[in-house]
Amino acid sequence: MSPAPTYKANTQTRAHKRKAVSFNTAVTVKECLHKNEYSMQERSSTWFNQSENMAIKLSCKRTIKMMKQGVIDMGGDDYCTRGLEKRVNRSPDFVIAIVSVLREQHHQNCMGVRDPEAISQIYQQISHQSKVAAYCTALRDAEAAMPAPLPKRAPVRKEGAKRIISGSRLASQPAIRCRAA
């Protein structure tokens, strides 16, 4: 087996982004059956069959059609629209992001330069709003999945820290405002 090809990026920009992998010393092994060892009853209880897959696809197509017609509100309680949003409408930022990245790549190729960080910065600036929207959706999903709301924690100032840390978000970052669903 030949070794995997390696890619060396700009070492100056990557030097501060060292990552490490660690493994838990307590190893747990759980035995499980091979798929061929399942009984017919276990197989039918575990996996969708072809007719069930077709029914799911048909249901998704119907839901998408109703979403496009405005009959269904995305995020409503009557129909599950989760994961179907991108099939209804693409954000204009999506197209702008692709075009901008392709332009920057073309520009770099013409100049004989290769700067993945510049490409990354362009994409991040354009996709920021989409990232915030996805974050807000995740917060609403997490809230809906919780049996009871989590208690609010007061911000804690760490000894010698310049930023106030509240939960998992740094207080020095701009606050993210999510609209109620």
C-alpha positions as a Markdown table, in Angstrom:
| # | Residue | x | y | z |
|---|---|---|---|---|
| 1 | Met | 0.0 | 0.0 | 0.0 |
| 2 | Ser | 1.5 | 3.3 | -1.0 |
| 3 | Pro | 1.6 | 6.2 | 1.5 |
| 4 | Ala | -1.1 | 8.8 | 1.2 |
| 5 | Pro | -0.2 | 12.0 | -0.7 |
| 6 | Thr | 0.8 | 14.9 | 1.5 |
| 7 | Tyr | -0.1 | 18.5 | 1.2 |
| 8 | Lys | 2.0 | 21.2 | 2.6 |
| 9 | Ala | 0.2 | 24.5 | 3.1 |
| 10 | Asn | 1.7 | 27.8 | 3.9 |
| 11 | Thr | 3.6 | 27.0 | 7.1 |
| 12 | Gln | 3.6 | 30.5 | 8.5 |
| 13 | Thr | -0.2 | 30.7 | 8.7 |
| 14 | Arg | -0.6 | 27.1 | 9.9 |
| 15 | Ala | 2.1 | 27.1 | 12.5 |
| 16 | His | -0.1 | 28.5 | 15.2 |
| 17 | Lys | -2.9 | 26.1 | 14.5 |
| 18 | Arg | -1.3 | 22.9 | 15.9 |
| 19 | Lys | -3.8 | 20.2 | 16.6 |
| 20 | Ala | -3.3 | 17.0 | 18.5 |
| 21 | Val | -5.1 | 13.7 | 18.8 |
| 22 | Ser | -5.3 | 11.9 | 22.1 |
| 23 | Phe | -6.9 | 8.6 | 23.1 |
| 24 | Asn | -8.7 | 7.5 | 26.2 |
| 25 | Thr | -6.7 | 5.0 | 28.2 |
| 26 | Ala | -9.9 | 3.1 | 29.3 |
| 27 | Val | -10.9 | 1.1 | 26.2 |
| 28 | Thr | -14.4 | -0.4 | 26.0 |
| 29 | Val | -15.2 | -3.1 | 23.5 |
| 30 | Lys | -18.8 | -4.0 | 22.7 |
| 31 | Glu | -19.6 | -7.1 | 20.7 |
| 32 | Cys | -22.1 | -6.8 | 17.9 |
| 33 | Leu | -23.5 | -9.1 | 15.3 |
| 34 | His | -22.3 | -8.9 | 11.7 |
| 35 | Lys | -25.2 | -8.0 | 9.3 |
| 36 | Asn | -25.3 | -11.5 | 7.9 |
| 37 | Glu | -25.9 | -12.9 | 11.4 |
| 38 | Tyr | -29.1 | -10.9 | 11.9 |
| 39 | Ser | -32.4 | -12.8 | 11.7 |
| 40 | Met | -35.0 | -11.6 | 9.1 |
| 41 | Gln | -37.0 | -10.0 | 11.9 |
| 42 | Glu | -34.0 | -8.2 | 13.2 |
| 43 | Arg | -33.1 | -6.9 | 9.7 |
| 44 | Ser | -36.6 | -5.7 | 9.0 |
| 45 | Ser | -36.7 | -3.9 | 12.4 |
| 46 | Thr | -33.2 | -2.4 | 11.9 |
| 47 | Trp | -33.1 | -1.1 | 8.3 |
| 48 | Phe | -35.6 | 0.5 | 5.9 |
| 49 | Asn | -36.6 | -1.7 | 3.0 |
| 50 | Gln | -37.0 | -0.4 | -0.6 |
| 51 | Ser | -40.7 | 0.5 | -0.3 |
| 52 | Glu | -40.1 | 2.4 | 3.0 |
| 53 | Asn | -37.2 | 4.3 | 1.3 |
| 54 | Met | -39.5 | 5.2 | -1.6 |
| 55 | Ala | -42.2 | 6.3 | 0.8 |
| 56 | Ile | -39.8 | 8.6 | 2.6 |
| 57 | Lys | -38.6 | 10.1 | -0.7 |
| 58 | Leu | -42.1 | 10.7 | -1.9 |
| 59 | Ser | -43.0 | 12.3 | 1.4 |
| 60 | Cys | -40.0 | 14.6 | 1.2 |
| 61 | Lys | -40.9 | 15.6 | -2.4 |
| 62 | Arg | -44.5 | 16.4 | -1.3 |
| 63 | Thr | -43.2 | 18.5 | 1.6 |
| 64 | Ile | -40.7 | 20.4 | -0.6 |
| 65 | Lys | -43.5 | 21.1 | -3.1 |
| 66 | Met | -45.7 | 22.5 | -0.4 |
| 67 | Met | -42.8 | 24.5 | 1.0 |
| 68 | Lys | -42.2 | 26.1 | -2.4 |
| 69 | Gln | -45.9 | 26.9 | -2.7 |
| 70 | Gly | -45.9 | 28.5 | 0.7 |
| 71 | Val | -48.4 | 26.1 | 2.1 |
| 72 | Ile | -46.0 | 24.9 | 4.9 |
| 73 | Asp | -44.0 | 27.2 | 7.1 |
| 74 | Met | -40.5 | 26.0 | 7.5 |
| 75 | Gly | -39.9 | 25.1 | 11.1 |
| 76 | Gly | -43.6 | 24.6 | 11.8 |
| 77 | Asp | -44.9 | 21.8 | 14.0 |
| 78 | Asp | -47.2 | 20.2 | 11.5 |
| 79 | Tyr | -44.6 | 19.0 | 9.0 |
| 80 | Cys | -40.9 | 18.1 | 9.4 |
| 81 | Thr | -39.0 | 20.4 | 7.1 |
| 82 | Arg | -35.6 | 19.7 | 8.8 |
| 83 | Gly | -32.9 | 19.2 | 6.2 |
| 84 | Leu | -35.1 | 20.2 | 3.3 |
| 85 | Glu | -34.5 | 24.0 | 3.5 |
| 86 | Lys | -31.7 | 23.9 | 0.9 |
| 87 | Arg | -33.9 | 22.2 | -1.7 |
| 88 | Val | -36.4 | 25.1 | -1.5 |
| 89 | Asn | -34.3 | 28.1 | -2.0 |
| 90 | Arg | -30.5 | 28.7 | -2.1 |
| 91 | Ser | -29.3 | 31.8 | -0.3 |
| 92 | Pro | -28.0 | 34.5 | -2.7 |
| 93 | Asp | -24.9 | 34.4 | -0.5 |
| 94 | Phe | -24.3 | 30.8 | -1.6 |
| 95 | Val | -23.9 | 31.8 | -5.2 |
| 96 | Ile | -21.9 | 34.9 | -4.3 |
| 97 | Ala | -19.6 | 32.8 | -2.1 |
| 98 | Ile | -18.9 | 30.3 | -4.9 |
| 99 | Val | -18.3 | 33.1 | -7.5 |
| 100 | Ser | -16.0 | 35.0 | -5.1 |
| 101 | Val | -13.9 | 32.0 | -4.3 |
| 102 | Leu | -13.6 | 31.0 | -7.9 |
| 103 | Arg | -12.6 | 34.6 | -8.8 |
| 104 | Glu | -9.9 | 34.7 | -6.1 |
| 105 | Gln | -8.6 | 31.3 | -7.2 |
| 106 | His | -8.4 | 32.6 | -10.8 |
| 107 | His | -6.7 | 35.8 | -9.7 |
| 108 | Gln | -4.1 | 33.8 | -7.7 |
| 109 | Asn | -3.5 | 31.5 | -10.6 |
| 110 | Cys | -2.9 | 34.5 | -12.9 |
| 111 | Met | -0.5 | 36.0 | -10.4 |
| 112 | Gly | 1.3 | 32.7 | -9.8 |
| 113 | Val | 0.4 | 32.8 | -6.1 |
| 114 | Arg | -1.3 | 30.2 | -3.9 |
| 115 | Asp | -2.8 | 31.6 | -0.7 |
| 116 | Pro | -5.5 | 29.4 | 0.8 |
| 117 | Glu | -5.9 | 31.7 | 3.8 |
| 118 | Ala | -7.0 | 34.6 | 1.5 |
| 119 | Ile | -9.6 | 32.3 | -0.1 |
| 120 | Ser | -10.8 | 31.2 | 3.3 |
| 121 | Gln | -11.1 | 34.8 | 4.5 |
| 122 | Ile | -13.2 | 35.7 | 1.5 |
| 123 | Tyr | -15.5 | 32.8 | 2.0 |
| 124 | Gln | -15.9 | 33.4 | 5.8 |
| 125 | Gln | -16.9 | 37.0 | 5.2 |
| 126 | Ile | -19.6 | 36.1 | 2.8 |
| 127 | Ser | -20.9 | 33.1 | 4.7 |
| 128 | His | -21.0 | 34.8 | 8.1 |
| 129 | Gln | -24.8 | 35.4 | 8.0 |
| 130 | Ser | -25.5 | 31.8 | 7.0 |
| 131 | Lys | -23.3 | 30.7 | 9.9 |
| 132 | Val | -25.2 | 32.8 | 12.3 |
| 133 | Ala | -28.5 | 31.5 | 11.0 |
| 134 | Ala | -27.3 | 27.9 | 11.3 |
| 135 | Tyr | -26.2 | 28.6 | 14.9 |
| 136 | Cys | -29.6 | 30.1 | 15.8 |
| 137 | Thr | -31.3 | 27.0 | 14.2 |
| 138 | Ala | -29.1 | 24.8 | 16.3 |
| 139 | Leu | -30.0 | 26.7 | 19.5 |
| 140 | Arg | -33.7 | 26.4 | 18.8 |
| 141 | Asp | -33.3 | 22.7 | 18.1 |
| 142 | Ala | -31.3 | 22.2 | 21.3 |
| 143 | Glu | -34.0 | 24.1 | 23.2 |
| 144 | Ala | -36.7 | 22.0 | 21.7 |
| 145 | Ala | -34.9 | 18.8 | 22.6 |
| 146 | Met | -34.4 | 19.8 | 26.2 |
| 147 | Pro | -37.0 | 18.6 | 28.7 |
| 148 | Ala | -36.5 | 21.7 | 30.8 |
| 149 | Pro | -34.5 | 25.0 | 30.2 |
| 150 | Leu | -31.0 | 25.1 | 31.5 |
| 151 | Pro | -30.4 | 27.5 | 34.4 |
| 152 | Lys | -28.7 | 30.8 | 33.3 |
| 153 | Arg | -25.1 | 31.1 | 34.5 |
| 154 | Ala | -23.6 | 34.4 | 35.5 |
| 155 | Pro | -20.5 | 35.5 | 33.6 |
| 156 | Val | -17.3 | 34.4 | 35.4 |
| 157 | Arg | -14.1 | 36.4 | 35.2 |
| 158 | Lys | -11.1 | 34.1 | 35.1 |
| 159 | Glu | -8.0 | 35.2 | 37.0 |
| 160 | Gly | -5.8 | 37.2 | 34.8 |
| 161 | Ala | -8.1 | 36.9 | 31.8 |
| 162 | Lys | -9.0 | 39.9 | 29.6 |
| 163 | Arg | -12.3 | 38.5 | 28.4 |
| 164 | Ile | -15.3 | 37.5 | 30.4 |
| 165 | Ile | -16.2 | 33.9 | 29.7 |
| 166 | Ser | -19.9 | 33.1 | 29.8 |
| 167 | Gly | -20.9 | 29.5 | 28.9 |
| 168 | Ser | -19.1 | 28.5 | 25.8 |
| 169 | Arg | -19.1 | 31.9 | 24.0 |
| 170 | Leu | -16.5 | 34.5 | 24.7 |
| 171 | Ala | -18.1 | 37.7 | 25.8 |
| 172 | Ser | -15.7 | 39.7 | 23.7 |
| 173 | Gln | -17.2 | 38.3 | 20.6 |
| 174 | Pro | -20.2 | 40.2 | 19.1 |
| 175 | Ala | -23.4 | 39.0 | 20.6 |
| 176 | Ile | -25.5 | 36.8 | 18.3 |
| 177 | Arg | -29.2 | 37.7 | 18.1 |
| 178 | Cys | -31.5 | 35.0 | 17.1 |
| 179 | Arg | -35.1 | 35.6 | 16.2 |
| 180 | Ala | -37.7 | 33.4 | 17.8 |
| 181 | Ala | -39.1 | 30.7 | 15.5 |
